[in-house]
Coordinates of C-alpha atoms in Angstrom, one line a residue:
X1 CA -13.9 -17.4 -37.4
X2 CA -16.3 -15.8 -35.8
X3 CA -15.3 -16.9 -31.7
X4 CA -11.8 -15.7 -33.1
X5 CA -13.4 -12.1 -34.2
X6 CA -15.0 -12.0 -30.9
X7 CA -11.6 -12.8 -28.7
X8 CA -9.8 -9.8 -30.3
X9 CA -13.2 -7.4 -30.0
X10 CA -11.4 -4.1 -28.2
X11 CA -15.0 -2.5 -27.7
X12 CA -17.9 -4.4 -25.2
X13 CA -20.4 -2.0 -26.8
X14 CA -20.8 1.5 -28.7
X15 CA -21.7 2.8 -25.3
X16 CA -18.7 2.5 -24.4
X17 CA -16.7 3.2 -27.0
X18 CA -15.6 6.6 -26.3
X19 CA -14.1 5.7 -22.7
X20 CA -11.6 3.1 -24.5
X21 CA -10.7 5.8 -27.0
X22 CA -9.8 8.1 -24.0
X23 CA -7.8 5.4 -22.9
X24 CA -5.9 4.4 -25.7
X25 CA -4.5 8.5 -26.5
X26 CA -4.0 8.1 -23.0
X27 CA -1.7 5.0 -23.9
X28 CA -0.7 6.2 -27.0
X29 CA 1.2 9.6 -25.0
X30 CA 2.5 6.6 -23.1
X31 CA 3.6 4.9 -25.9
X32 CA 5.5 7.9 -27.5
X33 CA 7.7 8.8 -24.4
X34 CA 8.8 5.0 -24.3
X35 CA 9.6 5.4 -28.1
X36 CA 11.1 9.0 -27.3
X37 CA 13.6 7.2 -24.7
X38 CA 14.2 4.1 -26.9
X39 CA 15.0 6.4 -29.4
X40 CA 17.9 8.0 -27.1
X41 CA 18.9 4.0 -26.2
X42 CA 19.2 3.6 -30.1
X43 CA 21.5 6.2 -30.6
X44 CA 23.8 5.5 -27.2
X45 CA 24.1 2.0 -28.2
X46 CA 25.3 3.3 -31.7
X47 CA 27.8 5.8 -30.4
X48 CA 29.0 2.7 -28.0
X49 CA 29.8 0.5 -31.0
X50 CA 31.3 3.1 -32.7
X51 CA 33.8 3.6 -30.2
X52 CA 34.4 0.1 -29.9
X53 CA 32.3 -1.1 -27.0
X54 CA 30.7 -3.5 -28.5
X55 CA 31.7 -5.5 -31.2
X56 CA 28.9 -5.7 -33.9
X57 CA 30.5 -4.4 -37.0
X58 CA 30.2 -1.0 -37.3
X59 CA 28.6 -1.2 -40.8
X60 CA 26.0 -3.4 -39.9
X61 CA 25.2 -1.5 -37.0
X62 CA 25.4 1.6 -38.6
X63 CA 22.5 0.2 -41.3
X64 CA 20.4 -1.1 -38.4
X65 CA 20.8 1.9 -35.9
X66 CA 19.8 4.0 -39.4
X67 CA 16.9 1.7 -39.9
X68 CA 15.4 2.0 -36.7
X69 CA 15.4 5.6 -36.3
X70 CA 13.3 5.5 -39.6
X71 CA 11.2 2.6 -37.9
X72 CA 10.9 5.3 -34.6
X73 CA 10.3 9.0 -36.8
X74 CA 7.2 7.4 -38.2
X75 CA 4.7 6.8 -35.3
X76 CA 6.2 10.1 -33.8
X77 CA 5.4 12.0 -36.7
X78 CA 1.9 10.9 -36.9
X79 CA 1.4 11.1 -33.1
X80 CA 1.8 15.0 -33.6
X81 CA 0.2 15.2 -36.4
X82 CA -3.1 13.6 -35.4
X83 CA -2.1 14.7 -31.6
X84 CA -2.2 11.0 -30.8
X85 CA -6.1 10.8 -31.1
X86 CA -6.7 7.8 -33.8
X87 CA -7.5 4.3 -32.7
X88 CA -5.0 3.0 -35.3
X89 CA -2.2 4.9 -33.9
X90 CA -1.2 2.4 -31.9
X91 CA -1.3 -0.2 -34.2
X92 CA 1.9 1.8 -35.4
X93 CA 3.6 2.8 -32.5
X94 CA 3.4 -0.5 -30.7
X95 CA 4.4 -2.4 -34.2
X96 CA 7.4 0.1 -34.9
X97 CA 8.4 -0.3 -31.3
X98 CA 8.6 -4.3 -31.9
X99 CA 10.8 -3.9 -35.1
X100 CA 13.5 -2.0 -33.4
X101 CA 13.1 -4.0 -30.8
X102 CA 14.2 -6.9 -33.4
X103 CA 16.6 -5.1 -35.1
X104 CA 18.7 -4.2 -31.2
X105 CA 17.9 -8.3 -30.7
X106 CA 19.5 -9.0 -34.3
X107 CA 22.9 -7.1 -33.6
X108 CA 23.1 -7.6 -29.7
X109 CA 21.7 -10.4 -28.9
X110 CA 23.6 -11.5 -25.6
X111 CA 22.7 -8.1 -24.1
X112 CA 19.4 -7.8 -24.9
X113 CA 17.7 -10.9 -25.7
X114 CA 14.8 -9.8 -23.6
X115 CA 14.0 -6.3 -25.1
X116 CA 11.4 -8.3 -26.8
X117 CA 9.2 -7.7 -23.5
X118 CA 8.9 -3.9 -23.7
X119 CA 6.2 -3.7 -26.6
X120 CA 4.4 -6.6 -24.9
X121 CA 4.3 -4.8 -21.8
X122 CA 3.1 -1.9 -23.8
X123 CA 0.4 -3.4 -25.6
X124 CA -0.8 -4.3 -22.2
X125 CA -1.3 -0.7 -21.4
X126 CA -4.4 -0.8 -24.1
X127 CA -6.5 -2.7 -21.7
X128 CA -7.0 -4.5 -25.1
X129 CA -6.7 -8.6 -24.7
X130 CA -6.6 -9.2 -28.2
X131 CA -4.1 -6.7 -29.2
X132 CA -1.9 -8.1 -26.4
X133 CA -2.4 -11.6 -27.4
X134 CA -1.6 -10.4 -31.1
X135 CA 1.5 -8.3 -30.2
X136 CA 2.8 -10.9 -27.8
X137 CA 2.5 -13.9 -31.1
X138 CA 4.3 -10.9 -33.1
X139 CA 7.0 -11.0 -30.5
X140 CA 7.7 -14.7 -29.9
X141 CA 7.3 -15.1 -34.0
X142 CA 9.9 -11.9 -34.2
X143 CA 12.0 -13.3 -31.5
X144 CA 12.2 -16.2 -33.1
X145 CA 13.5 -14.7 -36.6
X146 CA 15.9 -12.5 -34.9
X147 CA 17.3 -15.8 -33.4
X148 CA 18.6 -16.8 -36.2
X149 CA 19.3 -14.0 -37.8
X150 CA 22.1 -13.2 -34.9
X151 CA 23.4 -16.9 -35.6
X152 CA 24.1 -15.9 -39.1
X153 CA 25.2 -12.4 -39.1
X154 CA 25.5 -11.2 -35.7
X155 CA 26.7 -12.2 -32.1
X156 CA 27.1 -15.6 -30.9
X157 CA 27.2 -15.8 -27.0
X158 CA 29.3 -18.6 -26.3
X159 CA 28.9 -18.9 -22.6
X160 CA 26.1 -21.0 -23.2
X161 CA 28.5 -23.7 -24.5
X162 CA 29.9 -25.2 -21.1
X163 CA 33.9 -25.9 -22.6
X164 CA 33.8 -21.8 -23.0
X165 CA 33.6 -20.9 -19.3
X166 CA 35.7 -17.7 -19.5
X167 CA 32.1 -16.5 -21.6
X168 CA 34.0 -16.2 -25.0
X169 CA 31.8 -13.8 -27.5
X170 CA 32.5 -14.2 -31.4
X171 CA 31.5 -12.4 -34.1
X172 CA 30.1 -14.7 -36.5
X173 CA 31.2 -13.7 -40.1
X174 CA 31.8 -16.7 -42.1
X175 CA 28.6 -18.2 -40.7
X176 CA 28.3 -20.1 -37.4
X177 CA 29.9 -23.5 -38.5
X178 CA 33.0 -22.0 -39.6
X179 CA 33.5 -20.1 -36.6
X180 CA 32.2 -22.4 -34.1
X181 CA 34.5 -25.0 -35.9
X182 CA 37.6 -23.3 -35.7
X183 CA 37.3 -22.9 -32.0
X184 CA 37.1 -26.9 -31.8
X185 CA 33.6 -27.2 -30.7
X186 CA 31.0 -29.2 -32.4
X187 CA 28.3 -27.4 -34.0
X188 CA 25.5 -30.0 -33.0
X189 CA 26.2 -30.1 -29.2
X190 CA 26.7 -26.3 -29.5
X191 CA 23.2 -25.6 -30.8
X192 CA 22.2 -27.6 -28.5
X193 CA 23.3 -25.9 -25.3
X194 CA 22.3 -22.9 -26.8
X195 CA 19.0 -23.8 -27.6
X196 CA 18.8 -25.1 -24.1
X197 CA 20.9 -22.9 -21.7
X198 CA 20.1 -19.8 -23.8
X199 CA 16.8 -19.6 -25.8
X200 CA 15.1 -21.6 -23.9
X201 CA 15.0 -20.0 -20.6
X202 CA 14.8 -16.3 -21.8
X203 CA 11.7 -17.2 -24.2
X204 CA 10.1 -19.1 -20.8
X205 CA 11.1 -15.5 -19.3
X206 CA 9.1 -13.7 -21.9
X207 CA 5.9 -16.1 -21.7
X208 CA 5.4 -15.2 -18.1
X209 CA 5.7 -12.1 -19.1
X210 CA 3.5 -12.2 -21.8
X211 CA 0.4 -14.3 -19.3
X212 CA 1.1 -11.3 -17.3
X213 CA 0.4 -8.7 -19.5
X214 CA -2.8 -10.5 -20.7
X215 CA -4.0 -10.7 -17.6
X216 CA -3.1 -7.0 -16.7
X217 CA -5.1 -6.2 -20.2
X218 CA -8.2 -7.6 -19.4
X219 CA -8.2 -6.7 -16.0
X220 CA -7.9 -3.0 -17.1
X221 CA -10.2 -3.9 -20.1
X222 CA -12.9 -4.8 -17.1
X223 CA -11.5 -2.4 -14.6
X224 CA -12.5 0.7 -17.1
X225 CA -16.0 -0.9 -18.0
X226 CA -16.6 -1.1 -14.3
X227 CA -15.6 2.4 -13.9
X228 CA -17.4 3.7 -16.8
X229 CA -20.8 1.7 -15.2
X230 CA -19.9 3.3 -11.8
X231 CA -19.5 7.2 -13.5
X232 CA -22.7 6.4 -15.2
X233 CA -24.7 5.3 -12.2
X234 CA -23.3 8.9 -10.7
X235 CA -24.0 11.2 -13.4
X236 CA -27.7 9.3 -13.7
X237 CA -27.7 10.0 -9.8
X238 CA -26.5 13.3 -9.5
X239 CA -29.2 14.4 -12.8
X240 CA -31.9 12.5 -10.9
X241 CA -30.7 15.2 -8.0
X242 CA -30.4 17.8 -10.0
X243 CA -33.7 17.0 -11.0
X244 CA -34.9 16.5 -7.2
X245 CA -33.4 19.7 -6.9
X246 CA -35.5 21.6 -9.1
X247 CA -38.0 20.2 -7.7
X248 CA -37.5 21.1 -4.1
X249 CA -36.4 24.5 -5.4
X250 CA -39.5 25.1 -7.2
X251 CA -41.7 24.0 -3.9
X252 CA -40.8 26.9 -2.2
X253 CA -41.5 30.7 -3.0
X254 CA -38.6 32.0 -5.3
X255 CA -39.8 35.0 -6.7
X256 CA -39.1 38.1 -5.3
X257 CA -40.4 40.6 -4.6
X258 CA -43.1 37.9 -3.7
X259 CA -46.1 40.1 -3.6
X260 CA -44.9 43.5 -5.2
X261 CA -48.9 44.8 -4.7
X262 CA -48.8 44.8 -1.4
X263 CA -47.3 47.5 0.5
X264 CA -48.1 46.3 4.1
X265 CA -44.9 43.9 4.6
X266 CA -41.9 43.1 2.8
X267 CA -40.9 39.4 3.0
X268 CA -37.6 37.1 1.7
X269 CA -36.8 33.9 2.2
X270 CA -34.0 31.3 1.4
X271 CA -32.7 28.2 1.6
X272 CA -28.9 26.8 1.4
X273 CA -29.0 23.0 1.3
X274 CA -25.7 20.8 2.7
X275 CA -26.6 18.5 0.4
X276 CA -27.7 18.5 -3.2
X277 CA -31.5 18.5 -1.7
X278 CA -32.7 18.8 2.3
X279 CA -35.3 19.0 4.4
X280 CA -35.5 22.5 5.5
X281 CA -38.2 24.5 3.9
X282 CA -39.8 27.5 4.4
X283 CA -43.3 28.9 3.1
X284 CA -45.5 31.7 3.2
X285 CA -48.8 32.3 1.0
X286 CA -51.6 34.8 1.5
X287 CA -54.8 33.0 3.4
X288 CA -56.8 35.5 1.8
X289 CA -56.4 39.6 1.0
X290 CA -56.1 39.7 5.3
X291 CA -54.2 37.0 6.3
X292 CA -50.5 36.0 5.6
X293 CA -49.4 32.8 6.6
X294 CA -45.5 31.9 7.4
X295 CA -43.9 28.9 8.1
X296 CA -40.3 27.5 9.1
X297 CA -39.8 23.9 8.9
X298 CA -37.0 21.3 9.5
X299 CA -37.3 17.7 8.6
X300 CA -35.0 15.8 10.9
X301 CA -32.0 14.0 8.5
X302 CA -30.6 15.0 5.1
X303 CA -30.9 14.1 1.8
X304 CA -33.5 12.5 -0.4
X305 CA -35.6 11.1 2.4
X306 CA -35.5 14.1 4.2
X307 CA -36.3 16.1 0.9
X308 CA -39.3 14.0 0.5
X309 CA -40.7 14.1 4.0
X310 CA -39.9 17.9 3.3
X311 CA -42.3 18.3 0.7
X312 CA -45.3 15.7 1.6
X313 CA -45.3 18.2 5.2
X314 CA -45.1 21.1 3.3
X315 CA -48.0 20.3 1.3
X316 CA -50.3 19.1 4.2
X317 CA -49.0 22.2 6.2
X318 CA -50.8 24.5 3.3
X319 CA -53.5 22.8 2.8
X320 CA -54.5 22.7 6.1
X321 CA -53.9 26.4 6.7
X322 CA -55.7 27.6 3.5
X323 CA -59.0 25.8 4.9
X324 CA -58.7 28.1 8.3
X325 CA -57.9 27.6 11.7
X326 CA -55.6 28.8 14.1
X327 CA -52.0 27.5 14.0
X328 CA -52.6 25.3 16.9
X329 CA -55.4 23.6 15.4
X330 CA -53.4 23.1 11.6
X331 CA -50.0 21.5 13.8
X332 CA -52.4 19.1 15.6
X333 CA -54.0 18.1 12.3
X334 CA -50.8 17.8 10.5
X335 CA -49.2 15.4 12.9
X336 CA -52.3 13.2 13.1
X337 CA -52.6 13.0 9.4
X338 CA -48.0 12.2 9.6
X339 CA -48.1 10.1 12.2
X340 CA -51.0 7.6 10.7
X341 CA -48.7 6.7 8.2
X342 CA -44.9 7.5 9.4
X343 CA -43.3 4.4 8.7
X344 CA -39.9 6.1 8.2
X345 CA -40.0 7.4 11.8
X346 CA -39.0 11.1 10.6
X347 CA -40.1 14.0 12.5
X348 CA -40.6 17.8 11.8
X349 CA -40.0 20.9 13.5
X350 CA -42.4 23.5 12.7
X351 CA -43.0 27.1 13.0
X352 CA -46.0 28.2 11.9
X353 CA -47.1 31.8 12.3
X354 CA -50.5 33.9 10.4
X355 CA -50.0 37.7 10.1
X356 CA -53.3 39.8 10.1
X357 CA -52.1 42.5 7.7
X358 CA -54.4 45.0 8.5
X359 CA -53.7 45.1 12.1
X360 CA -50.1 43.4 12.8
X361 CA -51.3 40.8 15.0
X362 CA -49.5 37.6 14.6
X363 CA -51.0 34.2 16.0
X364 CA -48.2 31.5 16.0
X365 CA -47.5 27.6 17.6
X366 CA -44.1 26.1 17.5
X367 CA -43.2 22.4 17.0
X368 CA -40.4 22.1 18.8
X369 CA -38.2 24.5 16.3
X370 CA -36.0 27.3 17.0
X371 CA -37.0 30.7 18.5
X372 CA -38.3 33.0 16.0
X373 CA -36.6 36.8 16.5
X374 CA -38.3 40.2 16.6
X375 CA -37.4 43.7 15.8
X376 CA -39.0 46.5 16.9
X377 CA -38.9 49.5 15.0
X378 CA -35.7 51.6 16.3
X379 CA -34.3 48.8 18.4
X380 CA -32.4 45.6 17.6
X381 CA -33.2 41.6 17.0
X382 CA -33.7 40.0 20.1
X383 CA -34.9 36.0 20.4
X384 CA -38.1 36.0 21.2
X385 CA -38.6 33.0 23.2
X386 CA -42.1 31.4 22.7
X387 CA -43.8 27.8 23.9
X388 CA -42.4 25.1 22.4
X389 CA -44.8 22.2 21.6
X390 CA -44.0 18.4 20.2
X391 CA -42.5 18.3 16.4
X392 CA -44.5 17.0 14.0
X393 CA -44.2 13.6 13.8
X394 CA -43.2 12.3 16.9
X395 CA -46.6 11.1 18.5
X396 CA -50.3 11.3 17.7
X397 CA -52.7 13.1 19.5
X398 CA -50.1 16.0 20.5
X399 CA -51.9 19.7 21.2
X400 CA -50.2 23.0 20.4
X401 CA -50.6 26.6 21.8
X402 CA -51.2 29.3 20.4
X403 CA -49.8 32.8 21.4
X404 CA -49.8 36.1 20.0
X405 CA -48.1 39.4 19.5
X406 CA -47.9 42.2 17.4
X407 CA -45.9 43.8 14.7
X408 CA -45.6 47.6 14.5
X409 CA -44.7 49.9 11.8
X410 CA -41.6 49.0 10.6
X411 CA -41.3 46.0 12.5
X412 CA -39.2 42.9 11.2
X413 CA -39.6 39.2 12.3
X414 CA -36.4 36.7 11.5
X415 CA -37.3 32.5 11.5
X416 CA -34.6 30.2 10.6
X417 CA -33.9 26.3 11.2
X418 CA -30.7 25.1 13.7
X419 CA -28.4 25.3 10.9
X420 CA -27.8 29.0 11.3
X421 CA -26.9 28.5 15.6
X422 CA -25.5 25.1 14.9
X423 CA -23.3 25.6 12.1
X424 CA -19.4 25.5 13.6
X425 CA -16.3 26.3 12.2
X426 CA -13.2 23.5 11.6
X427 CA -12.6 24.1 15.9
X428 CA -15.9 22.7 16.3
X429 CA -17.0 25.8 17.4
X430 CA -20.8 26.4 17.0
X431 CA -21.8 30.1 15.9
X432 CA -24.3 30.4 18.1
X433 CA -27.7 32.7 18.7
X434 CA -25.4 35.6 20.1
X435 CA -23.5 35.4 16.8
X436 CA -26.7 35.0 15.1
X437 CA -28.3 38.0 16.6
X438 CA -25.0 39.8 15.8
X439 CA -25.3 39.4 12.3
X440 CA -29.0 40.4 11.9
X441 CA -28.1 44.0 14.0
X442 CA -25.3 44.5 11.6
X443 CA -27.4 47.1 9.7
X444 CA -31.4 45.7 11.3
X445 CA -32.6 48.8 9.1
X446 CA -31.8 47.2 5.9
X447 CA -34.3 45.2 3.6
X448 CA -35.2 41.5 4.4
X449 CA -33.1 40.8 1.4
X450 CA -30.2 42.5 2.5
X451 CA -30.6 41.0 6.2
X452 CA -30.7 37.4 4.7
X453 CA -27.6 38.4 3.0
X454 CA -25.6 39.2 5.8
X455 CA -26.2 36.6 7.7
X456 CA -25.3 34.2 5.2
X457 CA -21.6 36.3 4.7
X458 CA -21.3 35.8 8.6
X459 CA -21.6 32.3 8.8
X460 CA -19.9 31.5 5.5
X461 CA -16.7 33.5 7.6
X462 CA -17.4 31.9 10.7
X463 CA -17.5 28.0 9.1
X464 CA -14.2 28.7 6.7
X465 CA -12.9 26.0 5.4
X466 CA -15.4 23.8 7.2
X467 CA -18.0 21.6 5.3
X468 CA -21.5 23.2 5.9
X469 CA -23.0 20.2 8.1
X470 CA -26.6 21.5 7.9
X471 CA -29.4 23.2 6.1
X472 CA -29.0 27.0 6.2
X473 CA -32.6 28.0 5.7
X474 CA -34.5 31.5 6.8
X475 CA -37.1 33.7 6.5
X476 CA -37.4 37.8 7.3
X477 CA -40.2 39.6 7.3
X478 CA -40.6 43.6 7.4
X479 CA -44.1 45.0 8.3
X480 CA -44.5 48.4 7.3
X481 CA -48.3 48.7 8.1
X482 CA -51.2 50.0 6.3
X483 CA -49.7 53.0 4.1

């Protein structure tokens, strides 16, 4: 009992539960259009008899076309009225579809001895291997029944008899003997051939049939846990992202206005990621009450890896600067300490640049990343095209250089990672620094804020329809001196 409880078990577990009731009102609107057009086959057939066509006797049909719209109104009326979401609902449907089924067997049999398929195939749609199994025993049990219930009252297809080639149909009315009797035939050797030429073959028709739908039952039945294992390995994924997004989000100044105290400089950043994380970053912290330290960074790949190297050279990057040192001195150290331990081969180009407040000077060293770009007060954004040393990463015992300039009154700096140049539209175009530098003069008056978002409108019109292939990440600065 207990192995036969276990082979009709629809659910594998509660977990998955609700995916298999998603299926089955997906089956059971499936359901109701077949018993919608049955239905409309139902009534055809009737009209057809009525008018002669066939030659069931118009009484009997009438009774059993009657009977079968009764059969059909039931599991329509409580498909609405539960809007086709309750397990048992197709219990009924499927069942109700089997008795008319028998009753169109009963009264035509010769025409459609096979109907008996349709709810098997139906039942199949449940992804359910017992409820197939138990529909498909309904239907050869049914078929069966309806067998010799069209021997008795119905129609006798006589082709199968081999003396009757001209395919003679009778009406049976005074039971099969009598008829087949009055033709001549013997009733034995009739039975027989119809046992033989006729049952046989159709109910070997609807055993394939039924092996198939089994088959397609269970496979669905393990298709949709497989699905269901595979959306539940994404959505753990994509919240462990999410999560790694937070994260990556939360690593990088986010509150504006950063230092609202301070009425020296002005300073925004953000960061666009292709993917749900990246490797870009950008950072800036105050050294002490005199120094601000920037920094524009850009892990080489995407993704989780990248998001990880991201964050283990952010940290080192300002740690290292909040013990002192030129930026020179902080890349070299930071690259020793990556290298000694880069197993994953990643590199990362840096910008690092430390603003005396008081006085404007800025002393910078570049790791091999993009030009920064300056503004000078009344002019426009122009590339200002530093030494490029190493990225971080690449090979121990690198050295940096420093240089310097000098920010004036109402100065702005711009820093940015290659995915602002580098981004390109669906021609493969690439937008370029003369684009870039187009798109910071649109209004270079206008707070860092304002200037991050215009450059981001720019490229979002110049990529289009495109996918955004890289990290859009960037930092402005405005230095309004000591006030």
């Amino acid at each position: 009992m207990k192995k036969f409880k276990e082979y009709f078990k629809i659910y594998e577990s509660e977990e998955t539960k609700e995916v298999f009731e998603q299926n089955e009102f997906a089956a059971n609107r499936l359901s109701l259009w077949v018993i919608f057009s049955c239905t409309i086959i139902l009534v055809i057939a009737w009209i057809l008899n009525t008018v002669g066509i066939f030659s069931v006797e118009k009484t009997r049909m009438t009774v059993l076309a009657i009977v079968g719209l009764v059969e059909f109104s039931v599991p329509i009326v409580l498909y609405f009225i539960y809007n086709g979401k309750k397990r048992w609902l197709k219990y009924v449907m499927v069942i109700a579809l089997l008795f008319v089924c028998t009753n169109l067997f009963c009264i035509l049999n010769h025409n459609v001895i096979l109907i008996m398929i349709l709810p098997v195939l139906l039942s199949s749609r449940y992804f359910s291997k017992g409820f197939t199994v138990m529909i498909s025993i309904l239907a050869v049990v049914f078929q069966a029944v309806a067998s010799v219930v069209t021997v008795m009252f119905g129609i006798v297809d006589l082709n199968f008899f081999p003396k009757l080639a001209d395919g003679t149909v009778i009406t049976v009315q005074d039971g099969l003997r009598t008829s087949v009797m009055g033709l001549g035939l013997e009733t034995s050797r009739l039975a027989v051939s119809m046992l033989v030429n006729g049952f046989l073959p159709r109910l070997l028709v609807l055993t394939i049939i039924i092996f198939i739908s089994i088959y397609i039952a269970k496979h669905g039945h393990d298709m949709v846990l497989e699905q269901n294992e595979i959306a539940r390995a994404s959505a753990s994924a994509k919240a462990e992202l999410n999560t790694a997004t937070q994260i990556q989000n939360s690593m990088v100044p986010n509150i504006f206005p950063a230092f609202p105290e301070r009425k020296e400089f002005d300073v925004y950043g953000a960061m666009y990621t292709a993917k749900e994380v990246g490797g870009d970053f950008y950072d800036f912290f105050l050294i002490d009450d005199k120094h601000l330290a920037m920094v524009m960074a850009d892990v080489s790949g995407k993704g989780v890896p990248a998001a990880l190297f991201m964050m283990a050279s952010k940290i080192l990057i300002s740690d290292r600067t909040i013990m002192g040192g030129k930026p020179s001195e902080i890349l070299e150290f930071v690259n020793n300490r990556i290298c000694s331990s880069n197993q994953a081969d990643m590199f990362v180009s840096v910008w690092l640049g430390i603003l005396n407040i008081e006085t404007g000077e800025v002393i910078a060293a570049n790791a091999g990343h993009e030009y920064p770009v300056i503004r000078r007060n009344g002019g426009n954004f122009e590339l200002l095209k530093d030494k490029h040393g190493f990225v971080i990463g690449g090979m121990s015992g690198m050295r940096y250089k420093d240089y310097e300039f000098t920010l004036k009154e109402d100065d702005a700096l711009f820093l940015y990672t290659d995915g602002i140049p580098e981004a390109n539209n669906i021609d493969k175009e690439l937008f370029g620094n003369d684009r870039m530098l187009d798109a910071l003069n649109i209004d270079p008056d206008a707070k860092p804020e304002q200037i991050l978002s215009n450059m981001k409108e720019e490229v979002k019109k110049f990529v289009g329809e495109a996918d955004q292939f890289d990290d859009l990440t960037m930092l402005c600065l405005k230095y309004h001196g000591n006030q």
